[in-house]
Amino acid sequence: MTSLLVDRIGELVTNEPGGRDPLAIRRDAAVVVVDGQIAWIGPTGGAPACDVRVDASNRAVIPGFVDSHTHLVFAGDRSGEFAARMAGEPYTGGGIRRTVAATNAAPDTELSANLAYLQRELTRQGTTTFETKSGYGLGVDTEARLLRIARGVTPETTFLGAHVVPDEYKDRPDDYVALVCGPMLDACAPHARWVDAFCERGAFDADQSRAVLTAGVAVGLAPRLHANQLGDGPGVRLGVELGAAAVDHCTHLSDADIDALAGGDTVATLLPGVEFSTRSPYPPARRLLDAGVTVALATDCNPGSSFTSSMPFCVALAVREMHLTPAEALWCATAGGAAALRRTDVGTITAGASADLVVLDAPSHVHLAYRPGVPLVHTVVANGEIAYQQGNS
Ligand code: NIG
Ligand code: FE
């Protein structure tokens, strides 16, 4: 049983609930990690001796980022679509089928290697917990294959067979929904924790999305939903009604959507990398926060609408473009992400929590937005182990 001490922390963001400051910042602090968990937090100098010491040298330490929404199991490149969008083309989601074709043609070894590459990117940028999903297979065996590969790297796996209707079902979408709710779900459920659908015009309507989520819940999966990305729609309210842990995107929200979120316990997950990469208006984050809704920030890392794995970049976008304070944005990217995954063991640096923390090469968390695009992650501890150190890998 190895113990690890991180001391001389100038600013320690704990996210400990209950106080007036949501970040519950401590100064000149130390953290002791034993057996993958936070064992002790106190002043530098008061900590017990440990096997390994990380001297934070007055830097800031934050909880590891919790990226509650990614699509990392895929093959192929869609940079041409991005270039076309920057020249004026709209994003419609139609390119999803291009990734489906490339993914289905790729062997497991290629998909696993791509996933490992992206996982390293996430780690180097301070993400210690992430969700990822299927959705680029759209067949019984291919969706199960993507989830099996995803399960190898995270317990937070989501079945998204209802991503779009594949070409072979385009004239009979309800037959595809029946396939998703039947044989595809049966094949995928053993590898998934969550069930999701893309509830959007051009993808799945409210009845179809309801059918998929209800079928998933019936076999023990927990619901979450892609909603209100490309336009107004019923997705957010449907998610709240079905008790979804989170509704994700929330780009186009009516007052009724915000009231529904404020009245339920569904988290609104905002994905500002999408608005950046599709040149769309940003979600009304301030209205959500002012209404008391729990907000999460995530990357939505995927080859189409948002090919960034960087939570620091999303924090900077949330501050600059959605008017969150740097403290609010950091909370949403850590504790907010944990709430979106219904996890109480991550997203905080508190006794008993999973020892997931990031030493920033900066004196304060504010630098995450103040110094956009700068690699500020100095050291990453994930599950009690040093997963990354600047200059060492
Ligand atoms: O979350 N909205 C649906 N799915 C993804 C985009 C997938 C793609 O374009 O490949 C999203 O943005
Ligand atoms: Fe997504």
PDB file of N, CA and C in Angstrom, residues 309-387:
ATOM      1  N   SER A 309     -10.379  17.304 -27.064  1.00  0.00           N
ATOM      2  CA  SER A 309     -10.400  16.474 -25.854  1.00  0.00           C
ATOM      3  C   SER A 309     -10.055  17.329 -24.638  1.00  0.00           C
ATOM      4  N   SER A 310     -10.086  18.640 -24.799  1.00  0.00           N
ATOM      5  CA  SER A 310      -9.525  19.538 -23.788  1.00  0.00           C
ATOM      6  C   SER A 310     -10.595  20.163 -22.896  1.00  0.00           C
ATOM      7  N   MET A 311     -10.651  19.700 -21.659  1.00  0.00           N
ATOM      8  CA  MET A 311     -11.533  20.352 -20.691  1.00  0.00           C
ATOM      9  C   MET A 311     -11.068  21.783 -20.376  1.00  0.00           C
ATOM     10  N   PRO A 312      -9.755  22.046 -20.267  1.00  0.00           N
ATOM     11  CA  PRO A 312      -9.357  23.451 -20.064  1.00  0.00           C
ATOM     12  C   PRO A 312      -9.866  24.372 -21.169  1.00  0.00           C
ATOM     13  N   PHE A 313      -9.872  23.893 -22.404  1.00  0.00           N
ATOM     14  CA  PHE A 313     -10.399  24.717 -23.503  1.00  0.00           C
ATOM     15  C   PHE A 313     -11.891  24.985 -23.290  1.00  0.00           C
ATOM     16  N   CYS A 314     -12.636  23.960 -22.862  1.00  0.00           N
ATOM     17  CA  CYS A 314     -14.083  24.146 -22.620  1.00  0.00           C
ATOM     18  C   CYS A 314     -14.328  25.112 -21.458  1.00  0.00           C
ATOM     19  N   VAL A 315     -13.473  25.044 -20.444  1.00  0.00           N
ATOM     20  CA  VAL A 315     -13.591  26.004 -19.333  1.00  0.00           C
ATOM     21  C   VAL A 315     -13.376  27.425 -19.863  1.00  0.00           C
ATOM     22  N   ALA A 316     -12.366  27.596 -20.681  1.00  0.00           N
ATOM     23  CA  ALA A 316     -12.088  28.938 -21.225  1.00  0.00           C
ATOM     24  C   ALA A 316     -13.261  29.426 -22.085  1.00  0.00           C
ATOM     25  N   LEU A 317     -13.827  28.537 -22.900  1.00  0.00           N
ATOM     26  CA  LEU A 317     -14.989  28.931 -23.724  1.00  0.00           C
ATOM     27  C   LEU A 317     -16.176  29.298 -22.838  1.00  0.00           C
ATOM     28  N   ALA A 318     -16.385  28.528 -21.769  1.00  0.00           N
ATOM     29  CA  ALA A 318     -17.537  28.790 -20.895  1.00  0.00           C
ATOM     30  C   ALA A 318     -17.422  30.164 -20.250  1.00  0.00           C
ATOM     31  N   VAL A 319     -16.199  30.529 -19.914  1.00  0.00           N
ATOM     32  CA  VAL A 319     -15.989  31.830 -19.276  1.00  0.00           C
ATOM     33  C   VAL A 319     -16.136  32.945 -20.314  1.00  0.00           C
ATOM     34  N   ARG A 320     -15.426  32.797 -21.423  1.00  0.00           N
ATOM     35  CA  ARG A 320     -15.396  33.881 -22.412  1.00  0.00           C
ATOM     36  C   ARG A 320     -16.728  34.016 -23.163  1.00  0.00           C
ATOM     37  N   GLU A 321     -17.312  32.881 -23.532  1.00  0.00           N
ATOM     38  CA  GLU A 321     -18.470  32.921 -24.436  1.00  0.00           C
ATOM     39  C   GLU A 321     -19.813  32.744 -23.726  1.00  0.00           C
ATOM     40  N   MET A 322     -19.816  32.119 -22.530  1.00  0.00           N
ATOM     41  CA  MET A 322     -21.097  31.858 -21.874  1.00  0.00           C
ATOM     42  C   MET A 322     -21.218  32.598 -20.554  1.00  0.00           C
ATOM     43  N   HIS A 323     -20.204  33.430 -20.268  1.00  0.00           N
ATOM     44  CA  HIS A 323     -20.279  34.339 -19.111  1.00  0.00           C
ATOM     45  C   HIS A 323     -20.316  33.630 -17.764  1.00  0.00           C
ATOM     46  N   LEU A 324     -19.746  32.423 -17.670  1.00  0.00           N
ATOM     47  CA  LEU A 324     -19.550  31.823 -16.356  1.00  0.00           C
ATOM     48  C   LEU A 324     -18.335  32.489 -15.707  1.00  0.00           C
ATOM     49  N   THR A 325     -18.318  32.557 -14.394  1.00  0.00           N
ATOM     50  CA  THR A 325     -17.081  32.983 -13.738  1.00  0.00           C
ATOM     51  C   THR A 325     -16.082  31.827 -13.863  1.00  0.00           C
ATOM     52  N   PRO A 326     -14.781  32.110 -13.750  1.00  0.00           N
ATOM     53  CA  PRO A 326     -13.816  31.006 -13.780  1.00  0.00           C
ATOM     54  C   PRO A 326     -14.120  29.944 -12.721  1.00  0.00           C
ATOM     55  N   ALA A 327     -14.582  30.363 -11.552  1.00  0.00           N
ATOM     56  CA  ALA A 327     -14.912  29.403 -10.494  1.00  0.00           C
ATOM     57  C   ALA A 327     -16.116  28.548 -10.895  1.00  0.00           C
ATOM     58  N   GLU A 328     -17.160  29.174 -11.444  1.00  0.00           N
ATOM     59  CA  GLU A 328     -18.328  28.391 -11.880  1.00  0.00           C
ATOM     60  C   GLU A 328     -17.930  27.383 -12.951  1.00  0.00           C
ATOM     61  N   ALA A 329     -17.128  27.835 -13.909  1.00  0.00           N
ATOM     62  CA  ALA A 329     -16.757  26.940 -15.016  1.00  0.00           C
ATOM     63  C   ALA A 329     -15.972  25.750 -14.489  1.00  0.00           C
ATOM     64  N   LEU A 330     -15.046  25.983 -13.556  1.00  0.00           N
ATOM     65  CA  LEU A 330     -14.266  24.862 -13.018  1.00  0.00           C
ATOM     66  C   LEU A 330     -15.167  23.901 -12.247  1.00  0.00           C
ATOM     67  N   TRP A 331     -16.096  24.452 -11.465  1.00  0.00           N
ATOM     68  CA  TRP A 331     -17.012  23.571 -10.724  1.00  0.00           C
ATOM     69  C   TRP A 331     -17.807  22.695 -11.703  1.00  0.00           C
ATOM     70  N   CYS A 332     -18.330  23.315 -12.760  1.00  0.00           N
ATOM     71  CA  CYS A 332     -19.141  22.567 -13.737  1.00  0.00           C
ATOM     72  C   CYS A 332     -18.322  21.480 -14.436  1.00  0.00           C
ATOM     73  N   ALA A 333     -17.019  21.713 -14.610  1.00  0.00           N
ATOM     74  CA  ALA A 333     -16.156  20.759 -15.322  1.00  0.00           C
ATOM     75  C   ALA A 333     -15.645  19.642 -14.413  1.00  0.00           C
ATOM     76  N   THR A 334     -15.926  19.737 -13.128  1.00  0.00           N
ATOM     77  CA  THR A 334     -15.460  18.719 -12.166  1.00  0.00           C
ATOM     78  C   THR A 334     -16.668  18.153 -11.395  1.00  0.00           C
ATOM     79  N   ALA A 335     -17.145  18.900 -10.394  1.00  0.00           N
ATOM     80  CA  ALA A 335     -18.301  18.418  -9.622  1.00  0.00           C
ATOM     81  C   ALA A 335     -19.552  18.316 -10.490  1.00  0.00           C
ATOM     82  N   GLY A 336     -19.714  19.238 -11.446  1.00  0.00           N
ATOM     83  CA  GLY A 336     -20.885  19.186 -12.335  1.00  0.00           C
ATOM     84  C   GLY A 336     -20.871  17.924 -13.189  1.00  0.00           C
ATOM     85  N   GLY A 337     -19.693  17.595 -13.722  1.00  0.00           N
ATOM     86  CA  GLY A 337     -19.568  16.362 -14.519  1.00  0.00           C
ATOM     87  C   GLY A 337     -19.865  15.134 -13.672  1.00  0.00           C
ATOM     88  N   ALA A 338     -19.403  15.155 -12.418  1.00  0.00           N
ATOM     89  CA  ALA A 338     -19.680  14.023 -11.516  1.00  0.00           C
ATOM     90  C   ALA A 338     -21.192  13.883 -11.304  1.00  0.00           C
ATOM     91  N   ALA A 339     -21.889  15.020 -11.125  1.00  0.00           N
ATOM     92  CA  ALA A 339     -23.349  14.964 -10.949  1.00  0.00           C
ATOM     93  C   ALA A 339     -24.015  14.408 -12.208  1.00  0.00           C
ATOM     94  N   ALA A 340     -23.495  14.766 -13.364  1.00  0.00           N
ATOM     95  CA  ALA A 340     -24.080  14.279 -14.625  1.00  0.00           C
ATOM     96  C   ALA A 340     -23.895  12.782 -14.791  1.00  0.00           C
ATOM     97  N   LEU A 341     -22.904  12.229 -14.091  1.00  0.00           N
ATOM     98  CA  LEU A 341     -22.687  10.770 -14.122  1.00  0.00           C
ATOM     99  C   LEU A 341     -23.188  10.106 -12.842  1.00  0.00           C
ATOM    100  N   ARG A 342     -23.882  10.905 -12.022  1.00  0.00           N
ATOM    101  CA  ARG A 342     -24.396  10.388 -10.740  1.00  0.00           C
ATOM    102  C   ARG A 342     -23.293   9.708  -9.944  1.00  0.00           C
ATOM    103  N   ARG A 343     -22.127  10.358  -9.882  1.00  0.00           N
ATOM    104  CA  ARG A 343     -20.999   9.821  -9.133  1.00  0.00           C
ATOM    105  C   ARG A 343     -20.714  10.736  -7.951  1.00  0.00           C
ATOM    106  N   THR A 344     -20.539  10.147  -6.772  1.00  0.00           N
ATOM    107  CA  THR A 344     -20.192  10.963  -5.605  1.00  0.00           C
ATOM    108  C   THR A 344     -18.732  10.766  -5.213  1.00  0.00           C
ATOM    109  N   ASP A 345     -18.029   9.839  -5.901  1.00  0.00           N
ATOM    110  CA  ASP A 345     -16.642   9.542  -5.525  1.00  0.00           C
ATOM    111  C   ASP A 345     -15.621  10.327  -6.339  1.00  0.00           C
ATOM    112  N   VAL A 346     -16.081  11.102  -7.330  1.00  0.00           N
ATOM    113  CA  VAL A 346     -15.157  11.888  -8.151  1.00  0.00           C
ATOM    114  C   VAL A 346     -15.652  13.334  -8.207  1.00  0.00           C
ATOM    115  N   GLY A 347     -14.774  14.235  -8.683  1.00  0.00           N
ATOM    116  CA  GLY A 347     -15.178  15.640  -8.839  1.00  0.00           C
ATOM    117  C   GLY A 347     -14.892  16.496  -7.616  1.00  0.00           C
ATOM    118  N   THR A 348     -14.393  15.886  -6.537  1.00  0.00           N
ATOM    119  CA  THR A 348     -14.039  16.651  -5.336  1.00  0.00           C
ATOM    120  C   THR A 348     -12.692  16.144  -4.817  1.00  0.00           C
ATOM    121  N   ILE A 349     -12.051  16.976  -4.007  1.00  0.00           N
ATOM    122  CA  ILE A 349     -10.885  16.499  -3.251  1.00  0.00           C
ATOM    123  C   ILE A 349     -11.309  16.540  -1.787  1.00  0.00           C
ATOM    124  N   THR A 350     -11.921  15.455  -1.360  1.00  0.00           N
ATOM    125  CA  THR A 350     -12.433  15.351   0.007  1.00  0.00           C
ATOM    126  C   THR A 350     -12.069  13.966   0.539  1.00  0.00           C
ATOM    127  N   ALA A 351     -11.997  13.831   1.851  1.00  0.00           N
ATOM    128  CA  ALA A 351     -11.600  12.545   2.440  1.00  0.00           C
ATOM    129  C   ALA A 351     -12.529  11.437   1.955  1.00  0.00           C
ATOM    130  N   GLY A 352     -11.945  10.359   1.490  1.00  0.00           N
ATOM    131  CA  GLY A 352     -12.721   9.214   1.016  1.00  0.00           C
ATOM    132  C   GLY A 352     -12.986   9.225  -0.474  1.00  0.00           C
ATOM    133  N   ALA A 353     -12.796  10.383  -1.129  1.00  0.00           N
ATOM    134  CA  ALA A 353     -13.028  10.448  -2.583  1.00  0.00           C
ATOM    135  C   ALA A 353     -11.884   9.742  -3.309  1.00  0.00           C
ATOM    136  N   SER A 354     -12.139   9.371  -4.548  1.00  0.00           N
ATOM    137  CA  SER A 354     -11.092   8.816  -5.397  1.00  0.00           C
ATOM    138  C   SER A 354      -9.981   9.861  -5.544  1.00  0.00           C
ATOM    139  N   ALA A 355      -8.739   9.415  -5.430  1.00  0.00           N
ATOM    140  CA  ALA A 355      -7.617  10.375  -5.462  1.00  0.00           C
ATOM    141  C   ALA A 355      -7.296  10.756  -6.896  1.00  0.00           C
ATOM    142  N   ASP A 356      -8.069  11.702  -7.416  1.00  0.00           N
ATOM    143  CA  ASP A 356      -7.937  12.193  -8.788  1.00  0.00           C
ATOM    144  C   ASP A 356      -7.695  13.692  -8.693  1.00  0.00           C
ATOM    145  N   LEU A 357      -6.490  14.126  -8.962  1.00  0.00           N
ATOM    146  CA  LEU A 357      -6.224  15.561  -8.840  1.00  0.00           C
ATOM    147  C   LEU A 357      -5.179  16.018  -9.847  1.00  0.00           C
ATOM    148  N   VAL A 358      -5.211  17.329 -10.096  1.00  0.00           N
ATOM    149  CA  VAL A 358      -4.337  17.918 -11.103  1.00  0.00           C
ATOM    150  C   VAL A 358      -3.571  19.074 -10.477  1.00  0.00           C
ATOM    151  N   VAL A 359      -2.248  19.026 -10.573  1.00  0.00           N
ATOM    152  CA  VAL A 359      -1.418  20.176 -10.192  1.00  0.00           C
ATOM    153  C   VAL A 359      -1.305  21.048 -11.442  1.00  0.00           C
ATOM    154  N   LEU A 360      -1.751  22.295 -11.327  1.00  0.00           N
ATOM    155  CA  LEU A 360      -1.662  23.213 -12.469  1.00  0.00           C
ATOM    156  C   LEU A 360      -0.325  23.944 -12.436  1.00  0.00           C
ATOM    157  N   ASP A 361       0.209  24.233 -13.596  1.00  0.00           N
ATOM    158  CA  ASP A 361       1.418  25.050 -13.637  1.00  0.00           C
ATOM    159  C   ASP A 361       0.984  26.512 -13.601  1.00  0.00           C
ATOM    160  N   ALA A 362       0.330  26.874 -12.491  1.00  0.00           N
ATOM    161  CA  ALA A 362      -0.260  28.205 -12.340  1.00  0.00           C
ATOM    162  C   ALA A 362      -0.595  28.388 -10.862  1.00  0.00           C
ATOM    163  N   PRO A 363      -0.638  29.626 -10.398  1.00  0.00           N
ATOM    164  CA  PRO A 363      -0.918  29.853  -8.977  1.00  0.00           C
ATOM    165  C   PRO A 363      -2.400  29.786  -8.636  1.00  0.00           C
ATOM    166  N   SER A 364      -3.268  29.811  -9.660  1.00  0.00           N
ATOM    167  CA  SER A 364      -4.710  29.890  -9.393  1.00  0.00           C
ATOM    168  C   SER A 364      -5.488  29.205 -10.510  1.00  0.00           C
ATOM    169  N   HIS A 365      -6.665  28.675 -10.167  1.00  0.00           N
ATOM    170  CA  HIS A 365      -7.522  28.052 -11.175  1.00  0.00           C
ATOM    171  C   HIS A 365      -7.968  29.055 -12.236  1.00  0.00           C
ATOM    172  N   VAL A 366      -7.937  30.345 -11.912  1.00  0.00           N
ATOM    173  CA  VAL A 366      -8.385  31.365 -12.874  1.00  0.00           C
ATOM    174  C   VAL A 366      -7.559  31.290 -14.157  1.00  0.00           C
ATOM    175  N   HIS A 367      -6.300  30.829 -14.019  1.00  0.00           N
ATOM    176  CA  HIS A 367      -5.426  30.760 -15.193  1.00  0.00           C
ATOM    177  C   HIS A 367      -5.971  29.835 -16.280  1.00  0.00           C
ATOM    178  N   LEU A 368      -6.849  28.887 -15.915  1.00  0.00           N
ATOM    179  CA  LEU A 368      -7.404  27.981 -16.939  1.00  0.00           C
ATOM    180  C   LEU A 368      -8.107  28.766 -18.042  1.00  0.00           C
ATOM    181  N   ALA A 369      -8.771  29.864 -17.664  1.00  0.00           N
ATOM    182  CA  ALA A 369      -9.455  30.687 -18.673  1.00  0.00           C
ATOM    183  C   ALA A 369      -8.612  31.899 -19.080  1.00  0.00           C
ATOM    184  N   TYR A 370      -7.790  32.374 -18.147  1.00  0.00           N
ATOM    185  CA  TYR A 370      -6.963  33.559 -18.366  1.00  0.00           C
ATOM    186  C   TYR A 370      -5.842  33.275 -19.379  1.00  0.00           C
ATOM    187  N   ARG A 371      -5.386  31.991 -19.424  1.00  0.00           N
ATOM    188  CA  ARG A 371      -4.301  31.613 -20.322  1.00  0.00           C
ATOM    189  C   ARG A 371      -4.778  30.533 -21.307  1.00  0.00           C
ATOM    190  N   PRO A 372      -5.797  30.854 -22.144  1.00  0.00           N
ATOM    191  CA  PRO A 372      -6.392  29.828 -23.007  1.00  0.00           C
ATOM    192  C   PRO A 372      -5.363  29.251 -23.981  1.00  0.00           C
ATOM    193  N   GLY A 373      -5.467  27.943 -24.173  1.00  0.00           N
ATOM    194  CA  GLY A 373      -4.603  27.297 -25.159  1.00  0.00           C
ATOM    195  C   GLY A 373      -3.210  26.978 -24.642  1.00  0.00           C
ATOM    196  N   VAL A 374      -2.919  27.334 -23.386  1.00  0.00           N
ATOM    197  CA  VAL A 374      -1.586  27.084 -22.830  1.00  0.00           C
ATOM    198  C   VAL A 374      -1.641  25.772 -22.036  1.00  0.00           C
ATOM    199  N   PRO A 375      -0.693  24.868 -22.239  1.00  0.00           N
ATOM    200  CA  PRO A 375      -0.737  23.588 -21.496  1.00  0.00           C
ATOM    201  C   PRO A 375      -0.361  23.798 -20.027  1.00  0.00           C
ATOM    202  N   LEU A 376      -1.357  23.954 -19.189  1.00  0.00           N
ATOM    203  CA  LEU A 376      -1.142  24.288 -17.779  1.00  0.00           C
ATOM    204  C   LEU A 376      -1.166  23.068 -16.866  1.00  0.00           C
ATOM    205  N   VAL A 377      -1.349  21.886 -17.437  1.00  0.00           N
ATOM    206  CA  VAL A 377      -1.400  20.694 -16.575  1.00  0.00           C
ATOM    207  C   VAL A 377       0.028  20.250 -16.262  1.00  0.00           C
ATOM    208  N   HIS A 378       0.381  20.293 -14.983  1.00  0.00           N
ATOM    209  CA  HIS A 378       1.748  19.982 -14.548  1.00  0.00           C
ATOM    210  C   HIS A 378       1.873  18.511 -14.148  1.00  0.00           C
ATOM    211  N   THR A 379       0.956  18.062 -13.287  1.00  0.00           N
ATOM    212  CA  THR A 379       0.977  16.671 -12.811  1.00  0.00           C
ATOM    213  C   THR A 379      -0.469  16.188 -12.683  1.00  0.00           C
ATOM    214  N   VAL A 380      -0.714  14.955 -13.084  1.00  0.00           N
ATOM    215  CA  VAL A 380      -2.046  14.362 -12.931  1.00  0.00           C
ATOM    216  C   VAL A 380      -1.933  13.122 -12.050  1.00  0.00           C
ATOM    217  N   VAL A 381      -2.723  13.088 -10.989  1.00  0.00           N
ATOM    218  CA  VAL A 381      -2.848  11.885 -10.155  1.00  0.00           C
ATOM    219  C   VAL A 381      -4.226  11.306 -10.431  1.00  0.00           C
ATOM    220  N   ALA A 382      -4.270  10.072 -10.884  1.00  0.00           N
ATOM    221  CA  ALA A 382      -5.543   9.406 -11.191  1.00  0.00           C
ATOM    222  C   ALA A 382      -5.626   8.133 -10.375  1.00  0.00           C
ATOM    223  N   ASN A 383      -6.682   8.015  -9.592  1.00  0.00           N
ATOM    224  CA  ASN A 383      -6.858   6.835  -8.756  1.00  0.00           C
ATOM    225  C   ASN A 383      -5.627   6.560  -7.895  1.00  0.00           C
ATOM    226  N   GLY A 384      -5.024   7.634  -7.420  1.00  0.00           N
ATOM    227  CA  GLY A 384      -3.887   7.515  -6.510  1.00  0.00           C
ATOM    228  C   GLY A 384      -2.531   7.349  -7.173  1.00  0.00           C
ATOM    229  N   GLU A 385      -2.491   7.191  -8.493  1.00  0.00           N
ATOM    230  CA  GLU A 385      -1.213   6.993  -9.186  1.00  0.00           C
ATOM    231  C   GLU A 385      -0.859   8.228 -10.007  1.00  0.00           C
ATOM    232  N   ILE A 386       0.425   8.514 -10.132  1.00  0.00           N
ATOM    233  CA  ILE A 386       0.838   9.620 -11.007  1.00  0.00           C
ATOM    234  C   ILE A 386       0.665   9.160 -12.449  1.00  0.00           C
ATOM    235  N   ALA A 387      -0.324   9.759 -13.132  1.00  0.00           N
ATOM    236  CA  ALA A 387      -0.669   9.328 -14.487  1.00  0.00           C
ATOM    237  C   ALA A 387       0.044  10.159 -15.535  1.00  0.00           C
TER     238      ALA A 387
END
